[in-house]
Coordinates of C-alpha atoms in Angstrom, one line a residue:
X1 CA 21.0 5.9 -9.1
X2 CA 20.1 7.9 -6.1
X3 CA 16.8 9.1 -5.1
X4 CA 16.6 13.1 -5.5
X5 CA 14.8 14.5 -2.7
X6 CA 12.0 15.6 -4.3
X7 CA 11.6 12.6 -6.2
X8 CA 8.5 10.3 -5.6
X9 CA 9.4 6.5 -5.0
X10 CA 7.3 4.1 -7.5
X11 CA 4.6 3.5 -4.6
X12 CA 3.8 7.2 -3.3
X13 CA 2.9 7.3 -7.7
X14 CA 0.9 4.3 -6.8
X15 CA -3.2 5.0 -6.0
X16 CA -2.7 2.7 -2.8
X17 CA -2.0 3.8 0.6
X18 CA -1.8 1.3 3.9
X19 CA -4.6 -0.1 4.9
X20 CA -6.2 -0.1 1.5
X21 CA -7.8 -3.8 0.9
X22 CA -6.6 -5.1 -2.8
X23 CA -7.4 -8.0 -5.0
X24 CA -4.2 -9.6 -6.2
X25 CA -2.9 -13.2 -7.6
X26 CA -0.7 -16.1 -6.0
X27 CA -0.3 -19.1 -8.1
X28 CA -3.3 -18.4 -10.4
X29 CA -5.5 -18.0 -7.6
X30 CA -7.4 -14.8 -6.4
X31 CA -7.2 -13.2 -3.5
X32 CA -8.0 -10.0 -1.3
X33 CA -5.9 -8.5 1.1
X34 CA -4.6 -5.4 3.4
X35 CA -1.5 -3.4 3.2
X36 CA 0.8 -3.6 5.8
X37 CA 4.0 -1.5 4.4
X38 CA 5.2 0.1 2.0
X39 CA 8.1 -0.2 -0.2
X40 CA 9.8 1.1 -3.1
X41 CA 7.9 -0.3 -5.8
X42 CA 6.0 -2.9 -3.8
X43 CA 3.9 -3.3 -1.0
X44 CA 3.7 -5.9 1.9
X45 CA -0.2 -7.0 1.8
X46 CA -1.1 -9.5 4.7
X47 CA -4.0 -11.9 3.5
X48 CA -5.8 -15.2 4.9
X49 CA -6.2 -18.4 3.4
X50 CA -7.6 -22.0 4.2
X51 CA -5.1 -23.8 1.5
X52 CA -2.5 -25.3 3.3
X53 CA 0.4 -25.5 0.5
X54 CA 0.3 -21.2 0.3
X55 CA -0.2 -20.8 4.3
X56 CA 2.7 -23.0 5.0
X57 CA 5.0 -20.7 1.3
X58 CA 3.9 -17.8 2.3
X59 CA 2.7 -17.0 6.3
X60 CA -0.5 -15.0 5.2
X61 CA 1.9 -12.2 4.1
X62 CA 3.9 -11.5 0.5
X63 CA 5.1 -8.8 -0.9
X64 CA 3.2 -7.3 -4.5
X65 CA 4.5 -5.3 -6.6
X66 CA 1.5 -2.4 -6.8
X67 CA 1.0 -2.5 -10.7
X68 CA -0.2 -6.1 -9.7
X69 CA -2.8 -5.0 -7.5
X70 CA -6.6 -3.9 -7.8
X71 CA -8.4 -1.6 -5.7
X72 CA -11.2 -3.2 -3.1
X73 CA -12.0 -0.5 -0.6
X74 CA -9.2 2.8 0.0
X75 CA -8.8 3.3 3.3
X76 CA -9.5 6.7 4.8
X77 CA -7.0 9.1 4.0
X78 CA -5.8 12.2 6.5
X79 CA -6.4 15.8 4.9
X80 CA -3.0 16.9 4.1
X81 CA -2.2 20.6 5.9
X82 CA -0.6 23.2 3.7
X83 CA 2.5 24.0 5.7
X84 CA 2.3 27.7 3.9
X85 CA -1.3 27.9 5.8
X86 CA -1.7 27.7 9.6
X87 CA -4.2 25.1 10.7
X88 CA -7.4 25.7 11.8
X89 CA -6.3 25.2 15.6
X90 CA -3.4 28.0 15.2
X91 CA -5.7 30.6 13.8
X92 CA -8.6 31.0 16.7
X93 CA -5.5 31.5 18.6

């Protein structure tokens, strides 16, 4: 079925954002990594690792799905502007 546009996709739900550094799991094993991109229900994280059986499966990037991931540190977010309101710049003008 076809996104409505005002719909939100299963990620902008999601807490996360890119950039955020998450905790998440490959073959039983923890890990902590950053997020690259975005997808519909999923995010690419990049990560690095010293075992040489997940470096050579997975190229210190996977895809997560973001109910599998925990929180680290959120990145910085930007304010969002109110496009009803004139920023700050427009209205010393």
């Amino acid at each position: 079925m076809p996104k409505k546009n005002d719909e939100l996709t299963e990620t902008q739900k999601s807490p996360f954002d890119l950039g955020d550094v998450v905790g998440f799991k490959i073959k039983k094993e923890d890990f902590t990594g950053t997020i690259e991109k975005a997808y519909k229900n999923a995010f690419l994280v990049s990560f690095k690792t010293d075992d040489p059986d997940i470096l050579d499966s997975y190229h210190d990037k996977t895809v997560v799905n973001w109910k599998e991931l925990t929180m680290i540190k959120q990145a910085p977010r930007p304010e969002k502007v109110d496009e009803e309101k004139p920023a700050e710049d427009e209205k010393k003008k």
